[in-house]
Short mmCIF file of C-alpha atoms and ligand atoms in Angstrom, two decimals:
data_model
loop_
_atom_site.label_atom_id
_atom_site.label_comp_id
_atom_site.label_asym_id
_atom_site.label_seq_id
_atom_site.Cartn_x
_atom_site.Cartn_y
_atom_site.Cartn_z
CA UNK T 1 -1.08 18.44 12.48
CA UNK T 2 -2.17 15.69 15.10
CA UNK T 3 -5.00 13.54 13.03
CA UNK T 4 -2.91 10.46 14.12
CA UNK T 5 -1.67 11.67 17.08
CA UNK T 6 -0.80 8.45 18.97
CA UNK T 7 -0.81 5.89 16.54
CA UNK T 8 1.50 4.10 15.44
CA UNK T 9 1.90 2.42 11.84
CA UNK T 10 3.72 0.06 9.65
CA UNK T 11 4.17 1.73 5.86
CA UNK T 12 5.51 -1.32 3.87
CA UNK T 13 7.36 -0.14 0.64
CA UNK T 14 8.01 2.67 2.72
CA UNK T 15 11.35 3.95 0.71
CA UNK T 16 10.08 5.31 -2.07
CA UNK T 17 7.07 6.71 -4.01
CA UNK T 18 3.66 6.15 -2.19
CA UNK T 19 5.32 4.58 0.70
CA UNK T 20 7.79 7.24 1.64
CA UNK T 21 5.02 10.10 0.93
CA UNK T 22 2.50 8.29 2.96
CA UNK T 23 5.78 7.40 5.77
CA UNK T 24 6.20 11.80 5.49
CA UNK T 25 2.18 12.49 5.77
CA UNK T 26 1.92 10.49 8.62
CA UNK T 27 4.86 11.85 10.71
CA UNK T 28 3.46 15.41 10.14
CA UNK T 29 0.28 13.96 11.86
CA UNK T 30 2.13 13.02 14.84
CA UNK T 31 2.26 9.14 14.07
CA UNK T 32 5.03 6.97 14.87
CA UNK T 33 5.80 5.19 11.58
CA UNK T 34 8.02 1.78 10.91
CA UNK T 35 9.03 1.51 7.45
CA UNK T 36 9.51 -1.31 6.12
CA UNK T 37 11.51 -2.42 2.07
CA UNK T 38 14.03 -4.15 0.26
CA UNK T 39 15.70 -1.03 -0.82
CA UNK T 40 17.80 -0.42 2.23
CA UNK T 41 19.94 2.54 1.12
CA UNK T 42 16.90 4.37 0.26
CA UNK T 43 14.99 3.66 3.54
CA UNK T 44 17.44 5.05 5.00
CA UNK T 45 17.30 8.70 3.26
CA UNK T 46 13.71 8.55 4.22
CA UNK T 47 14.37 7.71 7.64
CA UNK T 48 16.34 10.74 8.04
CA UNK T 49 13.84 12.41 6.82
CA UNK T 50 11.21 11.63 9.21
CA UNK T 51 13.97 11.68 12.00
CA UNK T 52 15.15 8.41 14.51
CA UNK T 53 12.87 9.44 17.37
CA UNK T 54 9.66 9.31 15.62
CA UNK T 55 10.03 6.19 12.89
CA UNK T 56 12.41 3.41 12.68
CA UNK T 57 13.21 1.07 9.24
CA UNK T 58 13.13 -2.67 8.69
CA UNK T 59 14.60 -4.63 6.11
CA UNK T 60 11.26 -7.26 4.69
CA UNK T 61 10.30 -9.00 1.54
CA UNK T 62 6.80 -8.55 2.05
CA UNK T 63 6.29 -11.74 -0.11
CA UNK T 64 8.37 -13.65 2.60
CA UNK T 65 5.69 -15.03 5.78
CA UNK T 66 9.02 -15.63 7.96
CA UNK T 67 9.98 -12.17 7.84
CA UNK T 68 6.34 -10.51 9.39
CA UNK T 69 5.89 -12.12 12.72
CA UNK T 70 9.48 -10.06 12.95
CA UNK T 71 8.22 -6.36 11.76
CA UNK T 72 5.13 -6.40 14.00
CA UNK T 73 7.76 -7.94 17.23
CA UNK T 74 10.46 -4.94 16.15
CA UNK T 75 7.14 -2.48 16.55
CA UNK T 76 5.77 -3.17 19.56
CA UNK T 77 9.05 -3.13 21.36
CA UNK T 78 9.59 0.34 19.92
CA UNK T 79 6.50 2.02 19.97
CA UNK T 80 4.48 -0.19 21.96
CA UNK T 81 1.96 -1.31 20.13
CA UNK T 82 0.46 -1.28 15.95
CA UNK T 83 -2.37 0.97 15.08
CA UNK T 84 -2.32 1.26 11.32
CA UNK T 85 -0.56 -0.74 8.43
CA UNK T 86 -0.57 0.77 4.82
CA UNK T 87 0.07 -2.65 2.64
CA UNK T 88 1.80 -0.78 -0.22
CA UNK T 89 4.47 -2.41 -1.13
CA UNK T 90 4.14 -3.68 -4.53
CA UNK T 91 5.83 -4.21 -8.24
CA UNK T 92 5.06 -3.64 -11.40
CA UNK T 93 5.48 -5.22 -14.91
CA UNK T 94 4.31 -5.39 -18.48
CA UNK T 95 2.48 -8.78 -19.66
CA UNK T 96 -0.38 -10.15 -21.76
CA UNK T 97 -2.84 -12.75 -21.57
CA UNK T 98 -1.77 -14.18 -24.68
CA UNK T 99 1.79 -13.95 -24.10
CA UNK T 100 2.15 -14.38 -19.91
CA UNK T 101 4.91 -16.19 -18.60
CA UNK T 102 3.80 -18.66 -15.79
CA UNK T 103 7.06 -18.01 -13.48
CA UNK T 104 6.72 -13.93 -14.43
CA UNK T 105 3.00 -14.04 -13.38
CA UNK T 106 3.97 -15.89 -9.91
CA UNK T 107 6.67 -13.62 -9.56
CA UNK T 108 4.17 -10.56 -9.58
CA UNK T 109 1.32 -12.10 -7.68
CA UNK T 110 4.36 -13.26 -4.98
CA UNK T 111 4.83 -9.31 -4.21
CA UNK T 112 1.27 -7.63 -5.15
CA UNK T 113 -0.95 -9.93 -3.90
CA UNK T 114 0.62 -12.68 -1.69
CA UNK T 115 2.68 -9.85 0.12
CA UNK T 116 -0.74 -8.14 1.08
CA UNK T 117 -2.80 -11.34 2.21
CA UNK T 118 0.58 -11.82 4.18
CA UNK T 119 0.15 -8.37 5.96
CA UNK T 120 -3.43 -8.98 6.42
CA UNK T 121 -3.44 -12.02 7.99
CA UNK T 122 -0.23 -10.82 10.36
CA UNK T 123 -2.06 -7.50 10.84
CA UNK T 124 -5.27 -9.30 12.15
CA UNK T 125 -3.58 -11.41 14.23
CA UNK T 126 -1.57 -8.42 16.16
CA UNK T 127 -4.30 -6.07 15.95
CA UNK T 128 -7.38 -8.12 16.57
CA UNK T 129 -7.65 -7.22 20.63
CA UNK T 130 -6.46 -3.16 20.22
CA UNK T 131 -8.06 -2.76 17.03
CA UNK T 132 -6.71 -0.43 13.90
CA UNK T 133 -6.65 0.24 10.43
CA UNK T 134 -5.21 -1.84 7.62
CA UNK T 135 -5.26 0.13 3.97
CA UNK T 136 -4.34 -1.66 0.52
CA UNK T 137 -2.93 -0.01 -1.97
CA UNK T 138 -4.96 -1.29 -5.29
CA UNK T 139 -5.20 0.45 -8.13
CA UNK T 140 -7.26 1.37 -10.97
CA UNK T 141 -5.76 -1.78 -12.12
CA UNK T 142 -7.98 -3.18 -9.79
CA UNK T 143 -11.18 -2.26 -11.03
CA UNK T 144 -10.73 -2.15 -15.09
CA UNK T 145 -8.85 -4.38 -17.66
CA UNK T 146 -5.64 -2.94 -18.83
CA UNK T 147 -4.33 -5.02 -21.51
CA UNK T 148 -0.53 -4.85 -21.23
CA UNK T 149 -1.47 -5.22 -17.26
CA UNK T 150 -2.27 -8.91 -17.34
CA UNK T 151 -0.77 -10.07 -13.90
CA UNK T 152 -0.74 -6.77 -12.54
CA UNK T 153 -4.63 -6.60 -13.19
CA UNK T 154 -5.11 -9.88 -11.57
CA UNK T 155 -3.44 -8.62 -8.23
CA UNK T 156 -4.78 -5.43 -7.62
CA UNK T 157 -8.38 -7.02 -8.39
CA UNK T 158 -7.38 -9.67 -5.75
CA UNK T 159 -6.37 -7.01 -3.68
CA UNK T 160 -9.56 -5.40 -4.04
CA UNK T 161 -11.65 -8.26 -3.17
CA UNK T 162 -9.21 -10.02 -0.12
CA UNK T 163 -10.03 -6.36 1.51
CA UNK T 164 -13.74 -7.07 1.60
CA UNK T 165 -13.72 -10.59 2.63
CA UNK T 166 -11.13 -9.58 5.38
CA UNK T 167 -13.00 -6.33 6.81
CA UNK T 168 -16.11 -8.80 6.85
CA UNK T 169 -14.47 -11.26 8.84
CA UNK T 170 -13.23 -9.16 10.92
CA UNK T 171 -16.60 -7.28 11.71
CA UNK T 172 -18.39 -11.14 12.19
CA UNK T 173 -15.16 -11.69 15.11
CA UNK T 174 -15.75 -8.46 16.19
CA UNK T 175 -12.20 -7.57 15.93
CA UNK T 176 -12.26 -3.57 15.78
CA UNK T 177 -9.91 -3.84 12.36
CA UNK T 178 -11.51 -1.75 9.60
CA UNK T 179 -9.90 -2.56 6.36
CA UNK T 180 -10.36 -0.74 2.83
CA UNK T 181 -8.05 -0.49 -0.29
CA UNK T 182 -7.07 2.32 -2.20
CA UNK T 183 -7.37 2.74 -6.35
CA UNK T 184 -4.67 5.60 -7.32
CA UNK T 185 -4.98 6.50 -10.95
CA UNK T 186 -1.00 7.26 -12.30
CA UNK T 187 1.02 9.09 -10.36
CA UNK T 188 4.67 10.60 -10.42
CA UNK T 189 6.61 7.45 -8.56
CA UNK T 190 9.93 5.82 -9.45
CA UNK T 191 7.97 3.01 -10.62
CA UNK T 192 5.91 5.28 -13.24
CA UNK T 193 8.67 8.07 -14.00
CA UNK T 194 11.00 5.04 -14.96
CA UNK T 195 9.21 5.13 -18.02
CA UNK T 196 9.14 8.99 -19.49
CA UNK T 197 8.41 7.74 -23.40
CA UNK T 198 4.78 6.99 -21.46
CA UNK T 199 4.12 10.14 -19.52
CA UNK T 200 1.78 11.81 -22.62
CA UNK T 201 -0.05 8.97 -22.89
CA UNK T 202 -0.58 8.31 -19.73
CA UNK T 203 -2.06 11.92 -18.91
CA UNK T 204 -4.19 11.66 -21.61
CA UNK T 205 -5.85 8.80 -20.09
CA UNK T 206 -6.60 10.98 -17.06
CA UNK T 207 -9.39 13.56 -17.67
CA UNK T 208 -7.47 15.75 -15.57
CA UNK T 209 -4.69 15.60 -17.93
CA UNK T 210 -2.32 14.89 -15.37
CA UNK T 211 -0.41 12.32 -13.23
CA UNK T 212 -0.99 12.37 -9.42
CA UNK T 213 1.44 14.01 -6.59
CA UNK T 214 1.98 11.09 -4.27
CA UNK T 215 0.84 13.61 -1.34
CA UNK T 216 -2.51 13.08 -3.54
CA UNK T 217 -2.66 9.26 -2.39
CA UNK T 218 -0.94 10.04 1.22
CA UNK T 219 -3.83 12.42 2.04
CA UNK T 220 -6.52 9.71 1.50
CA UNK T 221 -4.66 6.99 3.06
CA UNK T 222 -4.28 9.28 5.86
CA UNK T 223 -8.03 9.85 5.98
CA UNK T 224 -8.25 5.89 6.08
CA UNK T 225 -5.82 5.25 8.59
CA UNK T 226 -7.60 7.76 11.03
CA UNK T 227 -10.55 7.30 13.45
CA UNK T 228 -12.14 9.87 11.00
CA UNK T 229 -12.77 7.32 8.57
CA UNK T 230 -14.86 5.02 11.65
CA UNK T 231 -17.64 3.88 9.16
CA UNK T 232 -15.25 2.87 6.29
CA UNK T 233 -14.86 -0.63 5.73
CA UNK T 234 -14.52 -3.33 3.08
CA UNK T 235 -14.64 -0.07 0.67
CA UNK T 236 -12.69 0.94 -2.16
CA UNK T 237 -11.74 4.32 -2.45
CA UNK T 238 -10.77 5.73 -5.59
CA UNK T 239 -8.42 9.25 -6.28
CA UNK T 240 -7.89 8.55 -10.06
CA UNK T 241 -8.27 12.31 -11.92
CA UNK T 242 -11.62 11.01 -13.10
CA UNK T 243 -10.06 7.98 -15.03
CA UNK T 244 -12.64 5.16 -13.89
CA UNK T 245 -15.63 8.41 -14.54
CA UNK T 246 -15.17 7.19 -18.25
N1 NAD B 1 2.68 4.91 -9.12
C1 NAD B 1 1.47 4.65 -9.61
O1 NAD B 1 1.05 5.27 -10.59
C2 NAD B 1 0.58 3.66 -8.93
C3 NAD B 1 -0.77 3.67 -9.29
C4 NAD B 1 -1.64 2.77 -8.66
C5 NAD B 1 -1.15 1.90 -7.71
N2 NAD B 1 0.18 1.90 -7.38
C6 NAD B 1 0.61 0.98 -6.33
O2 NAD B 1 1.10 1.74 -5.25
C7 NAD B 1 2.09 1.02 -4.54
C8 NAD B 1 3.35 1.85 -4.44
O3 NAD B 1 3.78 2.13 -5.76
P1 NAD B 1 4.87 3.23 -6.10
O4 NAD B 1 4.45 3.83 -7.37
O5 NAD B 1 5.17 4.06 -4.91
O6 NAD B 1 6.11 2.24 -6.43
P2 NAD B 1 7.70 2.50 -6.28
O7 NAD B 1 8.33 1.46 -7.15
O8 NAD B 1 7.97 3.92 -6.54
O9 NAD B 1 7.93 2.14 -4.75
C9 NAD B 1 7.60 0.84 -4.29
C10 NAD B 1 8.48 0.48 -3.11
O10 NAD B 1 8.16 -0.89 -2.74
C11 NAD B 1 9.38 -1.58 -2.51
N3 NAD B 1 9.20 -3.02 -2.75
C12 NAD B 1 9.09 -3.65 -3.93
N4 NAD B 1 8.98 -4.97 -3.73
C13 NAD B 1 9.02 -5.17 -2.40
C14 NAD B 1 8.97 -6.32 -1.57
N5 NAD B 1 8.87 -7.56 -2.10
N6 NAD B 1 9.03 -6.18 -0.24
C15 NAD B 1 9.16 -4.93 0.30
N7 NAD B 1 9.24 -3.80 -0.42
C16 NAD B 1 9.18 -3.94 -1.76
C17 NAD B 1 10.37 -0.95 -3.48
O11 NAD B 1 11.72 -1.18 -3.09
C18 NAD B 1 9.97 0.52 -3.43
O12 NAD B 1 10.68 1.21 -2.44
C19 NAD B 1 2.27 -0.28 -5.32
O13 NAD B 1 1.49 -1.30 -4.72
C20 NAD B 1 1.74 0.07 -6.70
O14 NAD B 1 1.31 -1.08 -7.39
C21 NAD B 1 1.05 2.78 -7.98
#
């Protein structure tokens, strides 16, 4: 019950799916959590949730730069200081590489990938002298080709490789910022469950023969954001039902 017992972390995408899981999962281990999303009116459900004393919510476009020097300002005058930041925030859409639309592809990369070298770069900068955690959520998208995943693919590889060279500056500084990403397999989230025609297939491609719980995700991420994960970084960590096993 208290494996982040005095931290304090930013959950971006924190309204719904991962996000709010991840938000719950760290509250229960006595974190303070900031929330951060688009999706006010859901925030806000979650944020009763987790209760007023013990997390807060801010409105941010992660893909916006203007908005970040703002949630990490908002933080530390609430709680203090920034421990942790789960970069989870993210988007997803259907495209291949014969058939990609330049403005659709920027419009994905803007979110998955731009949004998390933003909250990188902000998290080193106010996190660099304490020292904490910073955890990507990739995916399985980020280590094998999915066809109808064109841009997504592209992100979530980026992802995946922006962690290393990040957690490897930040070891030559000698900043005490460990950095890894996460690689969920499919799991039940408003941005899966929005498509039920898919669910069979989808299972099948897990040899588990299921989709993930989102507590599934939230209990490795918690794992990362913790001291217990001290030697982790610049490491991808897979929780996938065995799909990448194939
Ligand atoms: N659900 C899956 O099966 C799955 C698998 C692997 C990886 N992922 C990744 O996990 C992360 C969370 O996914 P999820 O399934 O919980 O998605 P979701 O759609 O259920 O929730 C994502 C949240 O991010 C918010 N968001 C979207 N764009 C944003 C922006 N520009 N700025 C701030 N907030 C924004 C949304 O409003 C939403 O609340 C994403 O990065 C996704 O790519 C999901």
């Amino acid at each position: 019950m208290n494996r982040l017992s005095g931290k304090v972390a930013i959950v971006t995408g924190g309204a719904k799916g991962f996000g709010a899981s991840i938000a719950k999962t760290f509250v229960n281990e006595g974190a303070k959590v900031v929330i951060t999303d688009l999706d006010v009116q859901q925030a806000n459900v979650v944020l009763d949730e987790l209760g007023s004393e013990n997390a807060m919510f801010i409105e941010q476009d992660v893909a916006d730069e203007s908005g970040w020097e703002n949630v990490f300002k908002k933080s530390i005058e609430r709680f203090n200081k920034v421990d942790i930041l789960i970069n989870n925030a993210g988007v997803l859409q259907f495209d291949d590489a014969e058939h990609v639309e330049l403005d659709q592809w920027h419009k994905l990369l803007a979110v998955d990938l731009d949004g998390v070298m933003l909250g990188i770069k902000y998290g080193i900068k106010n996190m660099k002298v304490n020292g904490g955690s910073i955890v990507n959520i990739s995916s399985i998208a980020g280590l094998i080709g999915i066809p109808n995943l064109f841009s997504y693919n592209a992100s979530k590889g980026g992802v995946r490789m922006i962690t290393k060279s990040a957690a490897l500056y930040c070891t030559d500084q000698n900043y005490p910022i460990r950095i890894n990403s996460v690689h969920p397999g499919y799991a039940h989230t408003p941005m899966v469950d929005a498509y039920p025609e898919m669910r069979t297939d989808l299972e099948a491609l897990h040899p588990m023969k299921r989709l993930a719980d989102p507590q599934e995700i939230a209990n490795l991420t918690l794992y990362l954001a913790s001291d217990e994960s001290s030697f982790s970084t610049g490491s991808e960590f897979v929780v996938d039902g065995g799909y990448t096993a194939q």
